[in-house]
Structure formats: structure tokens, C-alpha cells
Short mmCIF file of C-alpha atoms in Angstrom, two decimals:
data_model
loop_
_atom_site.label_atom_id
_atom_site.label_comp_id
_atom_site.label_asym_id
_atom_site.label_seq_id
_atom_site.Cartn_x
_atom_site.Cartn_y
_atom_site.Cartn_z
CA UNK A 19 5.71 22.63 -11.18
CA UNK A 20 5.68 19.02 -11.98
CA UNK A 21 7.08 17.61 -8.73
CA UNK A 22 4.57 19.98 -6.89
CA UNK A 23 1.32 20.55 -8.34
CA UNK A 24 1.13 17.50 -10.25
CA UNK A 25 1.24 15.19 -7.28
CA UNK A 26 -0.32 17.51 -4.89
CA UNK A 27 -3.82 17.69 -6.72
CA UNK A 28 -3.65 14.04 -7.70
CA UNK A 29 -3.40 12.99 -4.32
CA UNK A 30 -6.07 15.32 -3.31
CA UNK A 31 -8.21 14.18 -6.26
CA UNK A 32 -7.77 10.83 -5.23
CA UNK A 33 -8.11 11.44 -1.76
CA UNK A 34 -11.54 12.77 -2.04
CA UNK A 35 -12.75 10.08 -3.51
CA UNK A 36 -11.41 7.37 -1.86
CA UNK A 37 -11.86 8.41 1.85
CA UNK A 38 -15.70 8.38 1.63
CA UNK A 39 -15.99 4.83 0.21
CA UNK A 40 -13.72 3.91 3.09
CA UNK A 41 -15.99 5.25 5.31
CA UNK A 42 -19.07 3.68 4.13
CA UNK A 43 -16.87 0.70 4.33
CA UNK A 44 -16.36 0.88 7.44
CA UNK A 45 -19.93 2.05 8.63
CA UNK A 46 -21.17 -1.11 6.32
CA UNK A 47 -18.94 -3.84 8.31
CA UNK A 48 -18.77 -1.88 11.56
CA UNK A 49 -15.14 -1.34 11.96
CA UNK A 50 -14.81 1.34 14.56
CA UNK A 51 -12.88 3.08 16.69
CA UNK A 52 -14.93 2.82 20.44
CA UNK A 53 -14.32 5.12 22.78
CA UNK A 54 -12.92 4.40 26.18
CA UNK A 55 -11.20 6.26 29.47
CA UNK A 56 -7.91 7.49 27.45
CA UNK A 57 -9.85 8.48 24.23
CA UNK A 58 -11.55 12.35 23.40
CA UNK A 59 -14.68 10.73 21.54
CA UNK A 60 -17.73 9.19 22.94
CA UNK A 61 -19.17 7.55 19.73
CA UNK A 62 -17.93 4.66 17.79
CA UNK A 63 -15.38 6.29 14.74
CA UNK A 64 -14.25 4.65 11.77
CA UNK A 65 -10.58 4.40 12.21
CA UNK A 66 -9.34 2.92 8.66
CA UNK A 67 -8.66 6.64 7.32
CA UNK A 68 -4.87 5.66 7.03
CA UNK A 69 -5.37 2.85 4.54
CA UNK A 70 -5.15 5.32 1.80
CA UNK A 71 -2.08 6.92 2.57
CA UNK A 72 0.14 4.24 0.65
CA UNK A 73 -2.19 3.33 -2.14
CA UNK A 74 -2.45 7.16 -2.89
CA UNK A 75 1.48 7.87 -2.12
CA UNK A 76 2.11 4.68 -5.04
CA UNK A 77 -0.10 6.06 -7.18
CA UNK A 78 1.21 9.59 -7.31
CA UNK A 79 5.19 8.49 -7.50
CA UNK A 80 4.61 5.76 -10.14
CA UNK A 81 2.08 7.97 -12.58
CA UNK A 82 4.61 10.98 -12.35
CA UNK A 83 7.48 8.90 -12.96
CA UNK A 84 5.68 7.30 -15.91
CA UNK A 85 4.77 10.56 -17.13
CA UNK A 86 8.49 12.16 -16.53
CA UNK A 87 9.74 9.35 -18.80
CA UNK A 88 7.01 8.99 -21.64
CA UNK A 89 6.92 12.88 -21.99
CA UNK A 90 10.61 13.12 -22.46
CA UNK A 91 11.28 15.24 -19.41
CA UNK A 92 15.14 15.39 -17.95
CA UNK A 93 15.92 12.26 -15.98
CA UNK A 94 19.45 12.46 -15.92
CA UNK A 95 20.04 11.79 -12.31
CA UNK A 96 23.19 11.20 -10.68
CA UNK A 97 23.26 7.91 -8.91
CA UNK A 98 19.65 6.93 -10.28
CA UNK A 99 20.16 3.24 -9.68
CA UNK A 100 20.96 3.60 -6.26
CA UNK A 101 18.25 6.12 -6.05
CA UNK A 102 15.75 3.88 -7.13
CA UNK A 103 16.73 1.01 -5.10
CA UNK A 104 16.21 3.49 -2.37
CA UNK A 105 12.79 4.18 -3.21
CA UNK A 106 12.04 0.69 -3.70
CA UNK A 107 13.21 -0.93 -0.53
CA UNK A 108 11.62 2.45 1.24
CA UNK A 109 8.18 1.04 0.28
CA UNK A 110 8.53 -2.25 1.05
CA UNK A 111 9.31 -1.15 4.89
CA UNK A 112 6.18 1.34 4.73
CA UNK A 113 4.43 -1.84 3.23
CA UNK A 114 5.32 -3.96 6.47
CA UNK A 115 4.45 -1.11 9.12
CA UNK A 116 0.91 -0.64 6.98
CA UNK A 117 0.43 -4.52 6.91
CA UNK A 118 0.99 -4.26 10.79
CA UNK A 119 -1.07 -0.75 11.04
CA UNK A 120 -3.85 -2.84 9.44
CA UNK A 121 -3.94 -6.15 11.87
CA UNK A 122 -3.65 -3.64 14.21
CA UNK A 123 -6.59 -1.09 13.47
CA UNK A 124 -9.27 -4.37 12.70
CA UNK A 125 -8.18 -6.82 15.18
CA UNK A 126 -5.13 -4.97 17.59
CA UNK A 127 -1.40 -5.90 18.30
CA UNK A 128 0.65 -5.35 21.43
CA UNK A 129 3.28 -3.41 21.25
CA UNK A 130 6.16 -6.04 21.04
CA UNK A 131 4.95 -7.15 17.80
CA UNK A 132 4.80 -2.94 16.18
CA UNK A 133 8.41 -2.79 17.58
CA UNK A 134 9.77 -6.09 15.64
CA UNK A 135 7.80 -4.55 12.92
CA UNK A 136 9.63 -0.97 13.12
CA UNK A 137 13.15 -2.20 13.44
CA UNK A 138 12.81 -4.76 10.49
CA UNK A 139 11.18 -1.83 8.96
CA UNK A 140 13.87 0.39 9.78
CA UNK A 141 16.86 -1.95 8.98
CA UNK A 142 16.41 -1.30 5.14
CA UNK A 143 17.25 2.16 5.18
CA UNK A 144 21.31 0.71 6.48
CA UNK A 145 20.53 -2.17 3.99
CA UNK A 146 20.03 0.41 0.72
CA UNK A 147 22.60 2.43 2.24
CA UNK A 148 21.21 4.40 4.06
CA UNK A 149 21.99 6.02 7.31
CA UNK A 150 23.30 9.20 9.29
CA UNK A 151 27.26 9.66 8.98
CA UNK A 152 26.93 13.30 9.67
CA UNK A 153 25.29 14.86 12.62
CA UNK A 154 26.46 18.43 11.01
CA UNK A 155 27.86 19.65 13.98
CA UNK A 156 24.57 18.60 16.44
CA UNK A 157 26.47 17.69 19.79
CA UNK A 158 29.30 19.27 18.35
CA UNK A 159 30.02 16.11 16.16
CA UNK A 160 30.11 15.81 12.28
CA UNK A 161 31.16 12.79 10.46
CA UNK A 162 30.05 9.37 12.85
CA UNK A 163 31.40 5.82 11.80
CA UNK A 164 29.36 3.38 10.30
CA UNK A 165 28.85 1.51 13.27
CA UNK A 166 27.27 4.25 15.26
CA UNK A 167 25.57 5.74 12.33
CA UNK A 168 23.67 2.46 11.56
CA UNK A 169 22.46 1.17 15.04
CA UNK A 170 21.45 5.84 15.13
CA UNK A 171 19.26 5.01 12.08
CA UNK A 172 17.68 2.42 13.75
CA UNK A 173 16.64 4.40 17.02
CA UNK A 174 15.38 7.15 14.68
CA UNK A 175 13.40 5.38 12.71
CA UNK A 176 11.69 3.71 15.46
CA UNK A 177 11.34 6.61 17.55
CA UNK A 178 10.11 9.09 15.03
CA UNK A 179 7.66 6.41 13.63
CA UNK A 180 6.90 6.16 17.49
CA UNK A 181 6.20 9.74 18.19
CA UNK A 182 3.79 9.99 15.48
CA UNK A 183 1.67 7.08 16.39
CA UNK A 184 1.50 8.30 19.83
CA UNK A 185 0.50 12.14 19.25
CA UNK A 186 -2.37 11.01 17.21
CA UNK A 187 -5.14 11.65 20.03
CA UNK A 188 -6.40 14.53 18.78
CA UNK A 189 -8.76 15.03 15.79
CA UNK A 190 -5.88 16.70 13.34
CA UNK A 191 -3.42 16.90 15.54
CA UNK A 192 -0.93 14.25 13.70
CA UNK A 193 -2.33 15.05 10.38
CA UNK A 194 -1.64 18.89 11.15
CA UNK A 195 1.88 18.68 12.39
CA UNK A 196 2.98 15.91 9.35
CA UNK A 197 1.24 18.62 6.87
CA UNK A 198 3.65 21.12 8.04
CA UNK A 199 6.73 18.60 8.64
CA UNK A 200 6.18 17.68 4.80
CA UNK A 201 5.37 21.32 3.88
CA UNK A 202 8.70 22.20 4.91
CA UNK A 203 10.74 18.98 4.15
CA UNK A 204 9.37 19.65 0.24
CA UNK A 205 10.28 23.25 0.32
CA UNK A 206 14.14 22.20 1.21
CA UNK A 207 14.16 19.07 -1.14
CA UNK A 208 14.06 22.20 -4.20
CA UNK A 209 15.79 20.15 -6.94
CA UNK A 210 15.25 16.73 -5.75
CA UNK A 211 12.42 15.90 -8.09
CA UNK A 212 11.96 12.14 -6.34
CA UNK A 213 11.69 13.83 -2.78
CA UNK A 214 9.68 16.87 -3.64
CA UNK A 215 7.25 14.55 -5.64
CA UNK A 216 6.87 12.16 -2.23
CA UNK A 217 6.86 15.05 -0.06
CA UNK A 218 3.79 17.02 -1.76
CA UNK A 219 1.97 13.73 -2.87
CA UNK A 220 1.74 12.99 0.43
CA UNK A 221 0.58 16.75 1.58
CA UNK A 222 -2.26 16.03 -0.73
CA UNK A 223 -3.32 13.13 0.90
CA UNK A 224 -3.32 14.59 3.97
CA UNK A 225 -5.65 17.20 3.12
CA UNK A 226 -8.59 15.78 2.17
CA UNK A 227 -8.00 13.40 5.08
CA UNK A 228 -7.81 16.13 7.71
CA UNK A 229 -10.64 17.71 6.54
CA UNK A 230 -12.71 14.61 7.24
CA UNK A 231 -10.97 14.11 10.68
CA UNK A 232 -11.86 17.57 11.83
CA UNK A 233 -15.06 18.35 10.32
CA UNK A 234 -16.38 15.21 9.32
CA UNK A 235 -19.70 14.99 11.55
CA UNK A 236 -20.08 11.87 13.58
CA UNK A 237 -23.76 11.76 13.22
CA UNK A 238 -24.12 11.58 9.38
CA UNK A 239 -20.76 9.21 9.27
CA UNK A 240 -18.37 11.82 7.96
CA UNK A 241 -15.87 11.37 10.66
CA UNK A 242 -12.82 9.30 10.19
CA UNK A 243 -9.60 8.36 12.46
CA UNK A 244 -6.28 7.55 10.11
CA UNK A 245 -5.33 4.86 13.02
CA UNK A 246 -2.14 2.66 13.38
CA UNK A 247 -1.72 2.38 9.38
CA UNK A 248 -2.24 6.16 8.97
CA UNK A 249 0.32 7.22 12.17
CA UNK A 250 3.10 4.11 11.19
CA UNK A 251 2.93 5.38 7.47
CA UNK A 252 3.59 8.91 8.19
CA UNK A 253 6.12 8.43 11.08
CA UNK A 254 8.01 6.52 8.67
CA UNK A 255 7.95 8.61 5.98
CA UNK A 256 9.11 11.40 7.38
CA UNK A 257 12.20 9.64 9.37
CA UNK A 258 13.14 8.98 5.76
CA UNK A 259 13.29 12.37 4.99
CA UNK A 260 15.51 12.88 7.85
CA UNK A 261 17.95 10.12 7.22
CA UNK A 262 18.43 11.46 3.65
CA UNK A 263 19.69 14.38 5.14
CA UNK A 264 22.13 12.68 7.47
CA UNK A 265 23.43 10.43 4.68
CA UNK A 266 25.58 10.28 1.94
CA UNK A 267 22.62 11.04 -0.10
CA UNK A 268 21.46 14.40 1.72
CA UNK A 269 24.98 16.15 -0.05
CA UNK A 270 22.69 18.31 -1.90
CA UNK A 271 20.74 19.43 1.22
CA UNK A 272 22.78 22.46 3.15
CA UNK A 273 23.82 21.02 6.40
CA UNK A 274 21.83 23.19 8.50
CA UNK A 275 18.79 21.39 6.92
CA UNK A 276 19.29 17.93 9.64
CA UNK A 277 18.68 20.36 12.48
CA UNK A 278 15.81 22.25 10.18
CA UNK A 279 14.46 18.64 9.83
CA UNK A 280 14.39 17.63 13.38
CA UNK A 281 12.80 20.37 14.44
CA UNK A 282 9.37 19.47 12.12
CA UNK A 283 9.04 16.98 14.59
CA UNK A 284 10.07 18.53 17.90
CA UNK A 285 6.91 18.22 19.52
CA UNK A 286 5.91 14.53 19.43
CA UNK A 287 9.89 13.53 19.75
CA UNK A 288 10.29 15.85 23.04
CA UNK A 289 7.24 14.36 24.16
CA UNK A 290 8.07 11.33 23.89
CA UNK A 291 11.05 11.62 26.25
CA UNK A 292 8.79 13.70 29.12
CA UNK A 293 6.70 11.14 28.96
CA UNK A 294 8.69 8.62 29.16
CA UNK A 295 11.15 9.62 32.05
CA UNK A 296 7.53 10.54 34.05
CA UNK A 297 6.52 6.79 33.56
CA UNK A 298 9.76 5.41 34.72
CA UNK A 299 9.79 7.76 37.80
CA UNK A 300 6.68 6.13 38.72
CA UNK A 301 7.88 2.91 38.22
CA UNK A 302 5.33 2.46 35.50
CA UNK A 303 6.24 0.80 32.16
CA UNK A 304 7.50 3.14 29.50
CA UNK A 305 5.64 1.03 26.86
CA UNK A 306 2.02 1.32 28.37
CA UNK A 307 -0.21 3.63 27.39
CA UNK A 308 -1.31 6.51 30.07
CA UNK A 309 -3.03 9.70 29.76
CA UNK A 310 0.01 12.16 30.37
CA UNK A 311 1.12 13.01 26.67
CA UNK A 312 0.90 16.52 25.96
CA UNK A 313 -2.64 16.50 24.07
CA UNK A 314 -3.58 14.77 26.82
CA UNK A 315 -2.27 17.86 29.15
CA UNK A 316 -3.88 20.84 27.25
CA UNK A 317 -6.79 18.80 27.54
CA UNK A 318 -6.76 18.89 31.30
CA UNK A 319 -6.53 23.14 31.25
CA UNK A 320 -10.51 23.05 30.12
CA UNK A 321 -9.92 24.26 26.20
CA UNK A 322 -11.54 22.09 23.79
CA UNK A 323 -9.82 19.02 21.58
CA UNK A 324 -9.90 21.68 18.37
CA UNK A 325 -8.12 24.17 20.19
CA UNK A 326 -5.35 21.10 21.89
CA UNK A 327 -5.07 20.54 17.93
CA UNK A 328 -4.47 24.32 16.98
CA UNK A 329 -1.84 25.19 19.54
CA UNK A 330 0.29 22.22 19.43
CA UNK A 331 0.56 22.72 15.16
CA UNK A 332 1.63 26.48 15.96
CA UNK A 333 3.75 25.06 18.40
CA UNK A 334 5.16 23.15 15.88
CA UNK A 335 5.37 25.46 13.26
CA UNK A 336 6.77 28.27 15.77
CA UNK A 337 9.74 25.98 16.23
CA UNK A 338 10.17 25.36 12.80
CA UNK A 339 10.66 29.19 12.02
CA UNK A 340 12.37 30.00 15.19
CA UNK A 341 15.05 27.13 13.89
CA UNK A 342 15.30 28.72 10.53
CA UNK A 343 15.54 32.04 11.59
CA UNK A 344 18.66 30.80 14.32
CA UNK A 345 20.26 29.28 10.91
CA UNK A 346 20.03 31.94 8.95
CA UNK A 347 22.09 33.79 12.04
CA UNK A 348 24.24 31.13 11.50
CA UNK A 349 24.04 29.82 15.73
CA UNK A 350 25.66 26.70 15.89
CA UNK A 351 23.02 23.49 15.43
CA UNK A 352 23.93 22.36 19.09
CA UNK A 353 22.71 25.65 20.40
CA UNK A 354 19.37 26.15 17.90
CA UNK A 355 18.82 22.62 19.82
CA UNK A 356 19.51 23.86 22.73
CA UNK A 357 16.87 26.44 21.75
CA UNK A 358 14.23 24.27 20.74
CA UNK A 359 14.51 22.49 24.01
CA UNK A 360 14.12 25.76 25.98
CA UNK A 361 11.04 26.69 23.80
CA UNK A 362 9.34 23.03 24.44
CA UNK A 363 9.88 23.59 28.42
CA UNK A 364 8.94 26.82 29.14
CA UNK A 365 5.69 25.68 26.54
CA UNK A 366 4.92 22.60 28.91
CA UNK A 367 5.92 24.51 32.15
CA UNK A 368 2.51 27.17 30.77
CA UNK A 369 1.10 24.09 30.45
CA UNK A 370 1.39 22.81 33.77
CA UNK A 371 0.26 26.32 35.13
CA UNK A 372 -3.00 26.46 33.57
CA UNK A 373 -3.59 22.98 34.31
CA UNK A 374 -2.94 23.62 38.20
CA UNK A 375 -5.32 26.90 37.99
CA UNK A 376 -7.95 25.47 35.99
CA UNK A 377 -8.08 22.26 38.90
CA UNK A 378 -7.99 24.96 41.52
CA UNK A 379 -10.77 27.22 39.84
CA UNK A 380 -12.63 23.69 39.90
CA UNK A 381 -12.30 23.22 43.62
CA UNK A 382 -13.08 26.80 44.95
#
């Protein structure tokens, strides 16, 4: 109760009353999101949304800490100065990708400057450490050395952090698939008060913030975008979660739970490599932005941007349970992979269908 509740309707407390004085913030100095060729909206939108997330997050993990302490609750923790060193050096790499997120959303940054960013970012997980020395039978491997695991960490972090920022072109569509990412990364940490306490903290900030992205009306200023802070915060928050769980400190976690965890984020990550391997067989660099992500996709079948939202967080979620229901049969974690993969293409081979009938319905 106090690791869920407690932060969850703080952070949804606090979130509802610090989004709307961000937004008349940003209506008041005119920091906006303008719409161009690659973007759904066609007014200016305040894009500053994601300046709360860490703020809030802080807030939530310090105050229930303080209370867990002053109240006399159990804090008998195995390891607690490691764990806490953890914590610590895990916010001051969130603090350097929402620093960046922040340049980025007022003034913009190229990408090379976001990736130095991410793999400083990234290198303190290692540093504290840190980082995956068992894949738990994905690829048929278990325990990695050290200098695999680390340089692994690395490319996760980035990548996850990565995929997040770059599914975030729907109204929701990030916000929805993190809510359910966290929903179920909580539900797992059961026991790990520091985890469940992040995970549902951040589920209330996320709330409150996706209301506002989806139903906030553009016309009376309601609307808001979480931008580069918002999408770098969350990508990196949940590649934490997935680390611990490929560590030395994820013993607690059953080891099923790494490909459990992957899966939260199978959509953005496999669309990341589509698109990808589509730019560089057009001899098109893989770091520029296009219009061929998967949002981008459903967009092109005629359905509407709320809809593109809705089916790619069932998506998500159907892959989630599908993966849980394969571990609970006890399939090995290289074939509920292998599964997830097979959903995702036969998913974006509909995709390409209705895309090809709605053009052709256009021409006839």
C-alpha cells in the first residue's frame, strides 16, 4: 500500500497542478511546438509537458522515503548502500538527458549532441554496478562476461531511451505504452519497495499528463506535448528497470521477468530496427528523421491519430500478455522472442495491406 498508492496519488496530485501552470507558461512566453510536414497537428502546441516528469518523480521517492524512515516503517534492506548509490547516480543521468531534453524542446539539438548525452547518461548504470550478466537463456545464453555485459548496457540504454523519443508522434501514444510498461514493471517489482515506489510514482505522473495530451483542447490552451525532456526521461527510466533485471541486482526478479520486461517495449524497439534497415536500403541516413515509423504508417490507412494511439497501446499490451502467458507455459525465452517477433510482423504486414487498399480506394 505504501509503495503504491502513496506515490501514485501524490504524483497525480501534483501532476494536476503543475501541468496547467506549465501550460500557461508556455502560452505566456510562446514556447511551442509548430507544426510542419512530419508532424499530426496544425496549430502551435506547448511542448514543455515533460518538464514535470523529474521534479514530480524526486518529489514522490524523497517524501516516501522520508516518511518510511520518520514513521518507523521496516528499512532493513539488504545491500541498501549500494542500493542507494544506485538510485542516486540513476538521477543524475535522468538529470543530464532532461538538461539536454530541455535545450532541446526551447532552442533544439542535433542528434550527435542527444547521443553523447545518452551514452554518458548510460555509462553510470556500469559505473554503480550496474549492467546485464544474464540474458536468462534469451539467444540461448545465460551468464555474459563483464566485458560484453557492459558495452550491452550501453546499447540498451541508448536504444530504449531512443525508441521512446521516437514513437512519441502521436497524442498518447508514448505516454500510453510507458503507462503500461510501468504498470507491469511495478506489478513484478512486488517486494522491491524502492522500484515499486519509482515505478507507480511515475504512473501517476503520467496520468494527469496524458489526459492533457489527449483531451486537452487546442483552442482554449489545454493541449500539451511532453517533448524531448518528457520522451528522454521515460526511455531512460524504464531501460533502468530492465537492466535491474539483467543484473546482479534483479536476483529477486524470476528470470523469466528480462524477457517479460522487453516485451513492454516491443513496439517502439522493433520499430526502431524496421525503420532503420528501410533507411539504410535507401541509402538514407539512419539518424534522420522520415515519416515511415509505424504511427506514421497507421496514419497512412485513413484512421484517425486517436485511433494510431489506441491500437499501437493494445498492441503493446497484447504482447505483454501473450509473453506472460508463453512463460507461464514455461516456452523457452528465445522462442517467446521468437514469438513476439512473429506477432510485430504479421501486425505491420496488416499494416502494409490496409495502407496499399486505402491508396488504391483513393485512386479508383
Amino acid at each position: 500500500m505504501f509503495s503504491v498508492y502513496f506515490p501514485f496519488l501524490l504524483a497525480t496530485l501534483l501532476g494536476w497542478l503543475f501541468i496547467p501552470r506549465v501550460l500557461i507558461l508556455s502560452h505566456r512566453k510562446r514556447l511551442f511546438d509548430m507544426p510542419d510536414e512530419r508532424k499530426t497537428h496544425d496549430s502551435p502546441v506547448p511542448r514543455l509537458g515533460g518538464i514535470t516528469f523529474l521534479p514530480i518523480l524526486l518529489i514522490c521517492v524523497c517524501m516516501m522515503a522520508g516518511i518510511w524512515v520518520n514513521r518507523g516503517m521496516p528499512f532493513q534492506i539488504y545491500g541498501l548502500d549500494t542500493i542507494v548509490i544506485r538510485f542516486v547516480l540513476l538521477f543524475v543521468g535522468m538529470m543530464i538527458l532532461y538538461l539536454v531534453g530541455v535545450v532541446d524542446d526551447l532552442i533544439g539539438v542535433s542528434y550527435q549532441p542527444k547521443f553523447l548525452a545518452q551514452i554518458t547518461s548510460a555509462i553510470f548504470f556500469p559505473l554503480s554496478g550496474l549492467w546485464i550478466h544474464d540474458l536468462s537463456g534469451l539467444f540461448w545464453l545465460h551468464e555474459i562476461p563483464a566485458w560484453v555485459g557492459i558495452p550491452l548496457t550501453v546499447f540498451v540504454v541508448v536504444y530504449v531511451t531512443n525508441a521512446i523519443n521516437l514513437i512519441d508522434g502521436v497524442d498518447g501514444l508514448a505516454a500510453g505504452i510507458c503507462f503500461v510498461a510501468f504498470l507491469t514493471l511495478g506489478l513484478a517489482a512486488r517486494g522491491q519497495y524502492i522500484l515499486m515506489i519509482v515505478a507507480f510514482g511515475m504512473l501517476g505522473i503520467l496520468l494527469p499528463f496524458w489526459a492533457y495530451n489527449v483531451f486537452g483542447n487546442i483552442e482554449k490552451g489545454h493541449k500539451i506535448f511532453m517533448g524531448d525532456t518528457g520522451s528522454l526521461t521515460l526511455g531512460y527510466l524504464v531501460s533502468f528497470f530492465l537492466i535491474y533485471m539483467a543484473s546482479g541486482s534483479g536476483v529477486d526478479f524470476p528470470r523469466e521477468m528480462l524477457i517479460i520486461g522487453l516485451s513492454t517495449m516491443a513496439v517502439p524497439m522493433f520499430d526502431i530496427v524496421r525503420v532503420v534497415m528501410a533507411r539504410i536500403r535507401n541509402h538514407r541516413n539512419p539518424f534522420l528523421p522520415d515519416k515511415n515509423h509505424i504511427h506514421h504508417k497507421l496514419l497512412r490507412t485513413g484512421i484517425s491519430p486517436r485511433w494510431v494511439m489506441l491500437i499501437l497501446v493494445l498492441v503493446s499490451l497484447s504482447i505483454i500478455l501473450v509473453t506472460k502467458w508463453c512463460v507461464d507455459l514455461r516456452i523457452g525465452t528465445t522462442w517467446i522472442f521468437l514469438i513476439d517477433v512473429g506477432i510485430w510482423l504479421v501486425f505491420d504486414y496488416t499494416v502494409n495491406y490496409f495502407i496499399h487498399n486505402n491508396h488504391r480506394l483513393r485512386y479508383e
